[in-house]
Short mmCIF file of C-alpha atoms in Angstrom, two decimals:
data_model
loop_
_atom_site.label_atom_id
_atom_site.label_comp_id
_atom_site.label_asym_id
_atom_site.label_seq_id
_atom_site.Cartn_x
_atom_site.Cartn_y
_atom_site.Cartn_z
CA UNK A 867 26.38 56.76 -43.88
CA UNK A 868 26.86 60.19 -42.60
CA UNK A 869 24.30 59.89 -39.27
CA UNK A 870 26.55 56.69 -38.55
CA UNK A 871 29.68 58.49 -38.81
CA UNK A 872 28.25 61.41 -36.70
CA UNK A 873 27.19 58.67 -34.28
CA UNK A 874 31.06 57.19 -33.98
CA UNK A 875 32.37 60.58 -33.24
CA UNK A 876 30.29 61.25 -30.66
CA UNK A 877 30.57 57.98 -28.93
CA UNK A 878 34.48 58.35 -29.28
CA UNK A 879 34.52 61.92 -27.95
CA UNK A 880 32.28 60.67 -24.84
CA UNK A 881 35.12 57.88 -23.84
CA UNK A 882 37.73 60.89 -24.24
CA UNK A 883 36.04 63.29 -22.15
CA UNK A 884 35.59 60.64 -19.43
CA UNK A 885 38.80 59.23 -19.71
CA UNK A 886 40.20 63.04 -19.42
CA UNK A 887 38.05 63.44 -16.46
CA UNK A 888 39.41 60.52 -14.55
CA UNK A 889 42.50 61.52 -15.06
CA UNK A 890 41.80 64.86 -13.94
CA UNK A 891 40.20 63.21 -10.54
CA UNK A 892 43.08 60.66 -9.87
CA UNK A 893 45.26 64.06 -9.95
CA UNK A 894 42.85 65.73 -7.67
CA UNK A 895 42.57 68.66 -10.30
CA UNK A 896 39.51 70.56 -10.30
CA UNK A 897 37.58 70.49 -14.03
CA UNK A 898 35.28 73.59 -13.17
CA UNK A 899 32.01 73.61 -11.99
CA UNK A 900 30.36 73.85 -8.27
CA UNK A 901 33.09 72.58 -5.79
CA UNK A 902 31.87 70.51 -3.11
CA UNK A 903 31.23 71.37 0.39
CA UNK A 904 34.20 70.53 2.43
CA UNK A 905 36.82 71.56 -0.45
CA UNK A 906 38.53 74.07 -1.80
CA UNK A 907 40.52 74.78 -4.88
CA UNK A 908 44.11 75.98 -4.71
CA UNK A 909 46.44 77.84 -6.96
CA UNK A 910 47.37 74.74 -9.17
CA UNK A 911 43.73 74.02 -9.28
CA UNK A 912 44.06 70.80 -6.70
CA UNK A 913 41.12 70.26 -4.55
CA UNK A 914 42.07 70.72 -0.94
CA UNK A 915 40.30 70.01 2.18
CA UNK A 916 38.74 73.69 3.25
CA UNK A 917 39.53 73.20 7.57
CA UNK A 918 36.16 75.82 7.79
CA UNK A 919 34.14 73.69 5.97
CA UNK A 920 35.03 70.19 6.48
CA UNK A 921 33.69 69.88 9.93
CA UNK A 922 30.37 70.43 8.60
CA UNK A 923 30.88 67.57 6.50
CA UNK A 924 32.19 65.20 8.92
CA UNK A 925 29.14 66.50 11.36
CA UNK A 926 26.70 65.35 8.45
CA UNK A 927 28.33 61.56 7.61
CA UNK A 928 28.90 61.04 11.26
CA UNK A 929 24.97 61.97 12.07
CA UNK A 930 23.65 59.99 9.55
CA UNK A 931 25.81 56.84 10.29
CA UNK A 932 24.86 57.23 14.05
CA UNK A 933 20.79 56.52 12.46
CA UNK A 934 19.74 60.41 12.21
CA UNK A 935 17.11 60.85 9.56
CA UNK A 936 17.91 63.38 6.55
CA UNK A 937 15.02 65.07 7.67
CA UNK A 938 16.72 65.51 11.38
CA UNK A 939 20.08 66.26 9.81
CA UNK A 940 18.43 68.98 7.36
CA UNK A 941 16.61 70.81 10.03
CA UNK A 942 19.59 70.88 12.03
CA UNK A 943 21.77 72.32 9.41
CA UNK A 944 19.12 74.90 8.59
CA UNK A 945 18.55 75.91 12.20
CA UNK A 946 22.34 76.73 12.82
CA UNK A 947 22.21 78.71 9.46
CA UNK A 948 24.71 76.37 7.62
CA UNK A 949 24.40 76.71 4.05
CA UNK A 950 25.10 74.32 1.11
CA UNK A 951 28.49 75.40 -1.35
CA UNK A 952 25.99 76.99 -3.52
CA UNK A 953 24.52 79.11 -0.71
CA UNK A 954 21.41 77.58 -0.28
CA UNK A 955 19.56 75.87 2.37
CA UNK A 956 19.73 72.00 2.91
CA UNK A 957 17.03 69.96 1.63
CA UNK A 958 16.70 66.00 1.21
CA UNK A 959 17.83 66.24 -2.59
CA UNK A 960 20.74 68.46 -1.26
CA UNK A 961 21.82 65.84 1.44
CA UNK A 962 21.53 62.89 -0.52
CA UNK A 963 23.52 64.21 -3.49
CA UNK A 964 26.05 64.92 -0.90
CA UNK A 965 26.04 61.72 0.56
CA UNK A 966 26.10 59.91 -2.63
CA UNK A 967 29.04 62.06 -3.83
CA UNK A 968 32.18 59.69 -4.65
CA UNK A 969 34.46 62.27 -3.73
CA UNK A 970 33.84 62.10 -0.06
CA UNK A 971 34.93 58.69 0.10
CA UNK A 972 38.31 59.37 -1.94
CA UNK A 973 37.24 58.48 -5.44
#
């Protein structure tokens, strides 16, 4: 009986957390963690477009849309000394993660 109650509590807590995160996302509020490349957080903890790094994001999406491969894009970014939001070199995984990030398409 206690295990069933614990499972119910865990499931209910998960729903509440996801609901809160969705509400914060609708309000453009940062929930902490790593800030995606091309964004910054203002004093009210709201996401704003970072004018310094946004052109990098635009370049990545335009290059990918024009048919360049992920390898070509990562090689070009690394050759120019451009780093991810965590300060690391770009690789396939970091670029794929970025291309799949819903924040970049307005969700």
